[in-house]
Coordinates of C-alpha atoms and ligand atoms in Angstrom, one line a residue:
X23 CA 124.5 117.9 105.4
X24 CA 122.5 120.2 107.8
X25 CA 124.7 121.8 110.4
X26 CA 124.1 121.2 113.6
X27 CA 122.5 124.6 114.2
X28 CA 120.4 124.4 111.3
X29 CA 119.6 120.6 112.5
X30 CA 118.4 121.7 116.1
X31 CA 116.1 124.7 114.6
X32 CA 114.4 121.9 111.9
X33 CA 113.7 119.9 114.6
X34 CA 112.2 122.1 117.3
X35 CA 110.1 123.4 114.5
X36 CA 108.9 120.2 112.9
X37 CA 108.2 118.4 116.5
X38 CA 105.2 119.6 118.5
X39 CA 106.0 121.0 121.6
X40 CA 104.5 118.0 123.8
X41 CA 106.4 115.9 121.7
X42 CA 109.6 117.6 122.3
X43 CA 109.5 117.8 126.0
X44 CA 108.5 114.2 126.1
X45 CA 111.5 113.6 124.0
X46 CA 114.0 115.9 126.0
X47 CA 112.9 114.1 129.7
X48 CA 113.7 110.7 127.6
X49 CA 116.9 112.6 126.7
X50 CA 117.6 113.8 130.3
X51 CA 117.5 110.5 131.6
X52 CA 119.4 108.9 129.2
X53 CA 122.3 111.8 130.0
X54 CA 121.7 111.1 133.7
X55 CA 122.9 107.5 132.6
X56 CA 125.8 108.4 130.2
X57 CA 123.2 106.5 127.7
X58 CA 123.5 107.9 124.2
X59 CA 120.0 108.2 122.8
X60 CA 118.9 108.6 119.3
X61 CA 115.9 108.9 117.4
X62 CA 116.2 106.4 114.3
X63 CA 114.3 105.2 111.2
X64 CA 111.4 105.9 109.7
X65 CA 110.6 109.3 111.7
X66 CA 114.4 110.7 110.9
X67 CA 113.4 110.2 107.2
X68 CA 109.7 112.1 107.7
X69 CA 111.6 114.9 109.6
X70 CA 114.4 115.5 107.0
X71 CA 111.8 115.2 104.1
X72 CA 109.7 117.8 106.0
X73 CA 106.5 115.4 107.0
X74 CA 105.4 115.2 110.6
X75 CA 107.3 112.1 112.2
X76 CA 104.6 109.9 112.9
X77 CA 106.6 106.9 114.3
X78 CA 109.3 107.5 116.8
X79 CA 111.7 104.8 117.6
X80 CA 114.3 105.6 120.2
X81 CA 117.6 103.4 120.3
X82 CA 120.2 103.4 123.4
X83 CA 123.6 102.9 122.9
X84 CA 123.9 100.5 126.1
X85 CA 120.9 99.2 128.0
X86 CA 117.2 100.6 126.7
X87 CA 115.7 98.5 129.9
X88 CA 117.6 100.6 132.5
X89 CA 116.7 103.9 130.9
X90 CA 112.7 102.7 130.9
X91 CA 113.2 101.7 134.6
X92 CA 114.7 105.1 135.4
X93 CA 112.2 107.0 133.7
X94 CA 109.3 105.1 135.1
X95 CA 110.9 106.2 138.6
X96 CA 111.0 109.5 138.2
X97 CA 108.3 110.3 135.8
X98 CA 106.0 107.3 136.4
X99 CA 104.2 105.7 133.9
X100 CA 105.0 101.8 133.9
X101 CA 107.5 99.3 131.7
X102 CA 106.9 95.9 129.8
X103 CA 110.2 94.9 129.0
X104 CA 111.6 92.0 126.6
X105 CA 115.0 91.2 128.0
X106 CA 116.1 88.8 125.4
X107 CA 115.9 91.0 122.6
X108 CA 116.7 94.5 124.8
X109 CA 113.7 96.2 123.4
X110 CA 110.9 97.8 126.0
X111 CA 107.8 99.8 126.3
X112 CA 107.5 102.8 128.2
X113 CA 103.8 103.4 129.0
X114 CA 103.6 107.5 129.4
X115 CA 102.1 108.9 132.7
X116 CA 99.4 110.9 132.0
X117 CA 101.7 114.0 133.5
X118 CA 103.3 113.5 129.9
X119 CA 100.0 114.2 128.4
X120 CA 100.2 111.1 126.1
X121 CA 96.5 111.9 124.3
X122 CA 98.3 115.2 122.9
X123 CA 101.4 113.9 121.5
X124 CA 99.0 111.0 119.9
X125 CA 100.3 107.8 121.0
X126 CA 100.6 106.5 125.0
X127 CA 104.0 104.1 124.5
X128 CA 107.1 104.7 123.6
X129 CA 109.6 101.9 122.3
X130 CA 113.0 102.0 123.3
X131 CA 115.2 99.8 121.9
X132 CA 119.1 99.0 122.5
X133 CA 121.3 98.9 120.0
X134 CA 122.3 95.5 118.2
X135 CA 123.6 93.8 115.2
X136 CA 121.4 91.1 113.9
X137 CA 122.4 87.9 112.0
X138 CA 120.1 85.8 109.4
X139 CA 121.1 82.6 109.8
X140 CA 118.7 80.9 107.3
X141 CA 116.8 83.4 104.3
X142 CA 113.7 84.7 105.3
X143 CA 114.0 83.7 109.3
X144 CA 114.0 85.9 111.6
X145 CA 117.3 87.1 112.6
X146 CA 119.7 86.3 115.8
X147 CA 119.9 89.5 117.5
X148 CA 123.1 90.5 118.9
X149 CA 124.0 93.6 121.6
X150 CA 125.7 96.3 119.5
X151 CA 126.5 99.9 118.8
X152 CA 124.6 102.7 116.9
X153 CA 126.6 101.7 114.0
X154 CA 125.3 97.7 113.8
X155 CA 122.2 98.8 115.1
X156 CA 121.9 101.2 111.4
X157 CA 123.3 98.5 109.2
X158 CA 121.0 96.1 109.9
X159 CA 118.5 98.2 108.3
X160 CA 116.4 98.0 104.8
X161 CA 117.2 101.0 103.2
X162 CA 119.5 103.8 103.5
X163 CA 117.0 106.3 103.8
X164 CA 115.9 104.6 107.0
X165 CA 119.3 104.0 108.6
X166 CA 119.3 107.4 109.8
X167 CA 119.8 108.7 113.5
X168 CA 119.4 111.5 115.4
X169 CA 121.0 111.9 118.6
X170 CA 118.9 113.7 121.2
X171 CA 121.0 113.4 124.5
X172 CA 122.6 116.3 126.3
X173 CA 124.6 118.6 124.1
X174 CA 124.5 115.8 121.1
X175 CA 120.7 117.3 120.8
X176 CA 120.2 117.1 116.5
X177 CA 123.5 115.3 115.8
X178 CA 122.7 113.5 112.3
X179 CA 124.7 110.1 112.2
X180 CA 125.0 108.3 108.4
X181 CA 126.8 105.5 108.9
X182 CA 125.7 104.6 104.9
X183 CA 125.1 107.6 103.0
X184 CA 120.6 108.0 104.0
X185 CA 121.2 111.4 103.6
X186 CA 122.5 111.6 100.3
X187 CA 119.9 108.9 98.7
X188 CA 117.3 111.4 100.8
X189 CA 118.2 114.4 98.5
X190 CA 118.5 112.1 95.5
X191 CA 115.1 110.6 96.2
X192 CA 116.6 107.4 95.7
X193 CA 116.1 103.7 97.4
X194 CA 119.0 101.8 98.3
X195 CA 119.5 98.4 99.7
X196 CA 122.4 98.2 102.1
X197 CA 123.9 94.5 100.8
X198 CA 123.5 92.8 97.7
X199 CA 122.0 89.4 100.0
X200 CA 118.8 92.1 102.0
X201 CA 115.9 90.8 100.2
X202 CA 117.6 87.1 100.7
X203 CA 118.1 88.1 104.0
X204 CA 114.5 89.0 104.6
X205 CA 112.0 89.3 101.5
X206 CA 109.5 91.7 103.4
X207 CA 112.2 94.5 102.2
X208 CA 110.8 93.9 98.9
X209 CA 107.1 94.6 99.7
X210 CA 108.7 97.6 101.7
X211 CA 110.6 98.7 98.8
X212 CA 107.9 99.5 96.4
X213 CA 105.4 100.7 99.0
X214 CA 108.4 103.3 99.9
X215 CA 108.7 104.4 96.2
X216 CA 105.2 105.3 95.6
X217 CA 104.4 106.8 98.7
X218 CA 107.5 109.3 98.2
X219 CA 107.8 109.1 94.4
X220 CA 111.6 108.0 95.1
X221 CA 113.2 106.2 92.4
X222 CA 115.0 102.5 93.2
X223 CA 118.5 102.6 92.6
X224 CA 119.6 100.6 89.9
X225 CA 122.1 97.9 91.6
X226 CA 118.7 97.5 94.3
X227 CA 116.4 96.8 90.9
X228 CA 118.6 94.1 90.0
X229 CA 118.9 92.1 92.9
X230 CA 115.2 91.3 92.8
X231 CA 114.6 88.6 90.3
X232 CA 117.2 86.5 92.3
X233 CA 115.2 87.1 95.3
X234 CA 111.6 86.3 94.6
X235 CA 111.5 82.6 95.6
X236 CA 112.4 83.7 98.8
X237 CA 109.1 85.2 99.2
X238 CA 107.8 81.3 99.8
X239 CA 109.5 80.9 102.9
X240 CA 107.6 84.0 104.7
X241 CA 105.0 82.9 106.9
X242 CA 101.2 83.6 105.8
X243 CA 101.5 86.3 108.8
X244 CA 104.7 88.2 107.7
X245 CA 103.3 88.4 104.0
X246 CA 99.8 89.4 104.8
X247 CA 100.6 92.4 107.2
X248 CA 103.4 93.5 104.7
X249 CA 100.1 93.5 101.9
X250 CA 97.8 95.1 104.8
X251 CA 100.6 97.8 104.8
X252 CA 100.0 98.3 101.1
X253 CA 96.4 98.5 101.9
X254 CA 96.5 101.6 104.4
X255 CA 98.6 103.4 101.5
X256 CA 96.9 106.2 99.4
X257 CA 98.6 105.1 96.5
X258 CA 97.8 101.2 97.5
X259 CA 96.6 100.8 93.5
X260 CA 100.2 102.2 92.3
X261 CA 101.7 100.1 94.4
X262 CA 100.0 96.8 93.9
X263 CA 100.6 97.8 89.8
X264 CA 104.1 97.8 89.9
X265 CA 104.7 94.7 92.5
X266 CA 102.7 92.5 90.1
X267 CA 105.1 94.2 87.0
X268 CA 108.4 92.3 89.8
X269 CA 106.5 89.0 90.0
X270 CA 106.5 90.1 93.7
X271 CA 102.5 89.2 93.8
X272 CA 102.5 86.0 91.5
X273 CA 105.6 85.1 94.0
X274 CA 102.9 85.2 96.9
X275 CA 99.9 82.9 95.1
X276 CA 100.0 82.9 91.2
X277 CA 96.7 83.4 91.1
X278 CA 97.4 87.4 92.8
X279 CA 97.0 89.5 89.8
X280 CA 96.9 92.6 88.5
X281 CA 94.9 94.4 85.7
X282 CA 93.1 97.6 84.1
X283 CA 90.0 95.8 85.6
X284 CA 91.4 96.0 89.3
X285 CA 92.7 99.3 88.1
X286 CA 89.7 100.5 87.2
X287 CA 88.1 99.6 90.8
X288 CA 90.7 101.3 92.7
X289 CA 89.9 104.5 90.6
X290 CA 86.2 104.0 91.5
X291 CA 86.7 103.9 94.7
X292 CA 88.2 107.7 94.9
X293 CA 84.8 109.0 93.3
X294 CA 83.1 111.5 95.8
X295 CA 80.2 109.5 97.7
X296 CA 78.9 112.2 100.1
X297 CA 77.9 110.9 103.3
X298 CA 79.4 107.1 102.5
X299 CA 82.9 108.0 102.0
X300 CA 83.8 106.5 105.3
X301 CA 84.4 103.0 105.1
X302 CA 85.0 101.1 108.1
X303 CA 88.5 99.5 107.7
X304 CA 90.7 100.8 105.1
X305 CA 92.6 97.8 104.6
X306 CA 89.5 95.4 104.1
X307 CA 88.4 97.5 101.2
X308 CA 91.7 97.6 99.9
X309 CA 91.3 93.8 99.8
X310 CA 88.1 93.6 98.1
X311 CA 88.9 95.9 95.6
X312 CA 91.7 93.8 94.5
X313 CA 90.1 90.4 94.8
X314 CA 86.8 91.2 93.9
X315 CA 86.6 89.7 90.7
X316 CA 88.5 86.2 92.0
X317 CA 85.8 83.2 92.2
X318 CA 85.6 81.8 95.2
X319 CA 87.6 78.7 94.5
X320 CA 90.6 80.8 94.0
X321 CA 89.8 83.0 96.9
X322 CA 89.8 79.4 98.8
X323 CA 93.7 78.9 97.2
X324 CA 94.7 82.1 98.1
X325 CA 93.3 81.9 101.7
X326 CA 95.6 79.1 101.8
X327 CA 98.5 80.7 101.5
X328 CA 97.4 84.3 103.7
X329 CA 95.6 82.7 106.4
X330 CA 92.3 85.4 105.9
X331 CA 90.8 86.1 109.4
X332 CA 87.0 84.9 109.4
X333 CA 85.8 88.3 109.1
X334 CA 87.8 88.8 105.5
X335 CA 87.1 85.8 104.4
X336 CA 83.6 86.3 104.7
X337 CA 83.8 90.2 103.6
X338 CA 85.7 88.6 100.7
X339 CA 83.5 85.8 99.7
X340 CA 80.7 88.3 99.7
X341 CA 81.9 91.5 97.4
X342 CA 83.2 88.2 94.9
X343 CA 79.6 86.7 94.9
X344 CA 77.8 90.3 94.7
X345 CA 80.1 91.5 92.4
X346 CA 79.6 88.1 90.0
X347 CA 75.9 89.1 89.9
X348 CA 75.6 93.1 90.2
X349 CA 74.5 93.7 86.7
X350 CA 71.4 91.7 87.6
X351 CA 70.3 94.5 90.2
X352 CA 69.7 97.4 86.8
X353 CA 66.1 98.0 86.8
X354 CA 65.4 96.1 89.8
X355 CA 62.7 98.0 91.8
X356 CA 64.2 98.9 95.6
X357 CA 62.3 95.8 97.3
X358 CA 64.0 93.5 95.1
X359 CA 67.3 94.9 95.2
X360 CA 66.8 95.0 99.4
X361 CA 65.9 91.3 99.0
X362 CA 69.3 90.5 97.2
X363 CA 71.8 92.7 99.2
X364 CA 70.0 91.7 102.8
X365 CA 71.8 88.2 102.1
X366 CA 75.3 89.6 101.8
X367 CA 77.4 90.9 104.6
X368 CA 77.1 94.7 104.4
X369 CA 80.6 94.8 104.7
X370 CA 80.7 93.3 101.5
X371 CA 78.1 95.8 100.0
X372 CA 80.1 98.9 101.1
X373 CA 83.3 98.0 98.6
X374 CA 81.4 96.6 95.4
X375 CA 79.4 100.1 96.1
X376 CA 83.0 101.9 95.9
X377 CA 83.7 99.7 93.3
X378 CA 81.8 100.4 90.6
X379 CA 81.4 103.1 88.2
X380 CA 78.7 106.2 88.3
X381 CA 75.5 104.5 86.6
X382 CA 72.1 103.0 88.3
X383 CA 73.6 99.8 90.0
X384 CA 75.9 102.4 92.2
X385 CA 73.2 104.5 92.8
X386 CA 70.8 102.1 94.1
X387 CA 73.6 100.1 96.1
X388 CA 74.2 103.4 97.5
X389 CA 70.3 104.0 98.2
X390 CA 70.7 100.8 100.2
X391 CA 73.6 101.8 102.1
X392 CA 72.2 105.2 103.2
X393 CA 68.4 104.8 103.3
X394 CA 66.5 101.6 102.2
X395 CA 68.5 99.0 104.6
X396 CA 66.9 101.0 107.5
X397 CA 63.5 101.4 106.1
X398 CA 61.4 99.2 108.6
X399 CA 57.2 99.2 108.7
X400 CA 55.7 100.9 111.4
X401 CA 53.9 97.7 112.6
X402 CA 56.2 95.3 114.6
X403 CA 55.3 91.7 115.7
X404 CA 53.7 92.9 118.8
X405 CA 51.2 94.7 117.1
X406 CA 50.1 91.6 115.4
X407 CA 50.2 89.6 118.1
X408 CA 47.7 91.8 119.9
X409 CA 45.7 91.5 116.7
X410 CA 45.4 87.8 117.7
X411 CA 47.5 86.6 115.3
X412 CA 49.1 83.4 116.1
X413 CA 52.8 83.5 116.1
X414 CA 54.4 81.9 113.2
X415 CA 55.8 82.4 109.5
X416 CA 52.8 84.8 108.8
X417 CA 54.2 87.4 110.5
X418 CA 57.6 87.3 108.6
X419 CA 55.3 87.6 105.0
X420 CA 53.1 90.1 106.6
X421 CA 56.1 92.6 107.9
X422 CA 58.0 91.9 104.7
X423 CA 55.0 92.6 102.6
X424 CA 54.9 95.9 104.3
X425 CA 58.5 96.6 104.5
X426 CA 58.5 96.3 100.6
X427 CA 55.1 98.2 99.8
X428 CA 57.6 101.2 101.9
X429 CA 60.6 100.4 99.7
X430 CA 58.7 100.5 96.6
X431 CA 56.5 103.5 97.2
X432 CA 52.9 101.6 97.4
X433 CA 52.4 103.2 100.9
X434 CA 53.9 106.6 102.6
X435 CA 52.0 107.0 105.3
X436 CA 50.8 105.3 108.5
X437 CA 47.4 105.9 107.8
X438 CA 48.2 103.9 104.3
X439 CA 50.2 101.1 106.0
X440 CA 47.4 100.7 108.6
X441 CA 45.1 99.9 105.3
X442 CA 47.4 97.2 104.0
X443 CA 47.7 96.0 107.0
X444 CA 44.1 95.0 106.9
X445 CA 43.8 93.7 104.1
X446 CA 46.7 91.8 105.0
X447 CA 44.7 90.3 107.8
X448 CA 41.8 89.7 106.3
X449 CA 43.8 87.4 103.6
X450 CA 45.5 85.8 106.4
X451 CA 41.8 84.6 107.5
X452 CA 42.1 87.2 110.3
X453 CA 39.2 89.1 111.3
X454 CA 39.4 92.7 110.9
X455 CA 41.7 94.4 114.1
X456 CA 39.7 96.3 116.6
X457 CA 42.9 97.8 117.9
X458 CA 45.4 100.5 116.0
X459 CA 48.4 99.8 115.1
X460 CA 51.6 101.6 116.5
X461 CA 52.3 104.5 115.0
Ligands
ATP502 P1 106.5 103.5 107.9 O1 106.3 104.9 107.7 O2 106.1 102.7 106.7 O3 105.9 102.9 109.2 P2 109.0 103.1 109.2 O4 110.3 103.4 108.6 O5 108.6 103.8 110.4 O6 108.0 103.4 108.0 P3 108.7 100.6 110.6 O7 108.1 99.4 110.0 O8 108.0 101.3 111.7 O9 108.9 101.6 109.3 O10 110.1 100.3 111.0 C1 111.0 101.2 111.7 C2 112.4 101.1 111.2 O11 112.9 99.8 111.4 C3 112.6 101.3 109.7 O12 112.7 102.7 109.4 C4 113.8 100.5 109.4 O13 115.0 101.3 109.7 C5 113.7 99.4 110.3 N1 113.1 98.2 109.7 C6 111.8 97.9 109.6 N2 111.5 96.8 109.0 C7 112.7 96.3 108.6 C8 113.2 95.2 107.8 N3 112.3 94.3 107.4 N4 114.5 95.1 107.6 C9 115.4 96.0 108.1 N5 115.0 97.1 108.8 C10 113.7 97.2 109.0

């Protein structure tokens, strides 16, 4: 184990300093109160394994509600408290310069034992000490704390042996009933061992089997943000691989499958697309990579059991339809490929795009994407108007004729759209425009 020396030096240099002064007025507070004050979970891990902490969660031995209060009094900022589980917010004052440590709210939480009184539910939550407060955790690795008050500043406390599963690169439940307890800890679990490369310790592997059906009894919520968490990892693909080799995904919906086909899709996905590699929401094109090959009767199934927002559920029904039919788009000339993808949500353009492999069906959904969806004629209904053309479904053909003769390279210029245009007219029964077009 680090001495304490050695602990107090990691930490000053792995914190910013914003972040450390935020965390030392927290800390002089909490002395101010005889409050012991530690920094627990997930950012303990980050720190020890050398990554920025990205997620700091701050539990008080005693009351976490006081210590907010306090602070908001003599460093302002303001408090939303939840007094039946001891947990509160602790919205920074600017003073603290909140946009430079990256977040504006800090969660302080007082220490407590929980209890699961049925499996999967959540737990009774009980007023404890810092000892409760790390055994009710998943894994050993996060059940580490880091005291921060006073001269306690970079005390490590392992009340179950984090540290040594830390240097082991090993993941360890804490009691044989956890995933019983609460089957999230097995979508945890693996999203933990490929995002560190940590092995699962052999008597955690085993409990698994016995704890799948408990995965039924999660809400459609608790399952779907533990799969959006997959989502938002780099190594999503890995992940989803070696849940479906568990039974954890076919434990969620049997149809939720995995295969060299969805493999495939995810490695697709990484090829350089200069200038469209930003795709609006991470998480939704983790979803339609996976399910993009799922007809939409089974997308319908497995919407019943995730409870899809709108917006995914139409994002998904489109990248399953487009991707049905994509083939269909080779040797299509650009208006007729326009045509086909207008009628699909672009946000269900942009994954089947990352989806598939280097060859002319990426290319010209990627044409779409960057260029032809914003090709528009330089005549607008106005301009026909003032031709005297009466409003109606004319001017829909007429501006689409045009759009398309862009598209496919029968006009480039305005002088040659100003032509068609004409002639346009003149088929229309119109007589031939006195005024110019916009150009
Ligand atoms: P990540 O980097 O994935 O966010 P994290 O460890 O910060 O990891 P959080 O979901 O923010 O994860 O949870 C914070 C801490 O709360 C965890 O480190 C763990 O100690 C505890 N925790 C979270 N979820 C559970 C759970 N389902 N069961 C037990 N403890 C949990």
């Amino acid at each position: 184990m680090p001495n304490l020396p050695e602990m107090r030096k990691h930490l000053e240099n792995m914190l910013s300093p914003e972040l450390l002064s935020l965390l030392r007025t927290v800390a002089r507070r909490s002395s101010e109160l005889d409050l012991p004050l530690y920094l627990v979970g997930g950012g303990v891990r980050d720190l020890l394994l050398g990554h920025p902490a990205t997620d700091i969660d701050l539990v008080v031995e005693g009351d976490a509600i006081q210590l907010a209060y306090a602070l908001t009094k003599k460093n302002g900022g303001r408090v939303i408290a939840h007094t039946r589980f001891g947990t509160v917010q602790w919205f920074l004052p600017e003073s603290l310069s909140a946009s430079t440590i990256g977040f504006r709210v800090l969660d302080l939480t007082s220490a407590r034992s929980e209890m699961y009184k049925r499996p999967a539910a959540l737990p009774t939550v009980q007023l404890g000490n810092l000892a409760d407060d790390l055994r009710r955790r998943d894994f050993s690795i996060n059940a580490l704390a880091l005291r921060l008050d006073g001269s306690h500043f970079g005390e490590l406390h392992d009340e179950v042996g984090g540290l040594d599963d830390l240097q082991d690169r090993l993941l360890r439940v804490l009691h044989p009933l956890s995933f019983i307890d609460d089957p999230t800890r097995l979508f945890r679990l693996i999203r933990y061992e490929k995002r560190y490369g940590f092995r699962i310790a052999a008597g955690t592997l085993t409990l698994i089997p016995e704890a799948l059906p408990g995965i039924n009894l999660l809400s459609a919520e608790r399952v779907r943000h533990e799969l959006d968490l997959v989502m938002e990892e780099e190594n999503a693909a890995a992940i989803l691989e070696h849940m479906a080799l568990l039974g954890i995904l076919t434990a969620v919906h049997p149809l939720l499958d995995w295969n060299d086909a969805i493999r495939t899709r995810f490695e697709n996905a990484q090829l350089p697309a200069p200038g469209l590699d930003s795709h609006p929401s991470r998480v939704l094109l983790g979803w339609s990579l996976w399910l993009m090959s799922v007809p939409k009767t089974w997308l319908e199934s497995i919407n019943q059991r995730l409870h899809f927002d709108a917006h995914t559920r139409d994002v998904l029904s489109g990248t399953s339809t487009l991707f049905a039919d994509c083939q269909s788009l080779s040797g299509k000339k650009p208006s007729q490929v326009v045509a086909a993808l207008d009628v699909i949500p672009l946000a269900a353009v942009w994954p089947v795009f990352r989806a598939l492999p280097l060859g002319p069906v990426r290319q010209s959904l990627a044409d779409y994407l960057e260029t032809w969806r914003h090709v528009k004629p330089k005549t607008d209904g106005d301009d026909l108007k003032s031709k005297g053309l009466p409003p109606g479904p004319s001017y829909q053909i007429i501006l689409g004729t045009l759009r398309d003769a862009w598209l496919d390279g029968k006009i480039k210029t305005a002088e040659e759209e100003k032509i068609l245009l004409e002639k346009l007219l003149r088929r229309n029964g119109q007589p031939a425009a006195t005024k110019s077009t916009r150009s």
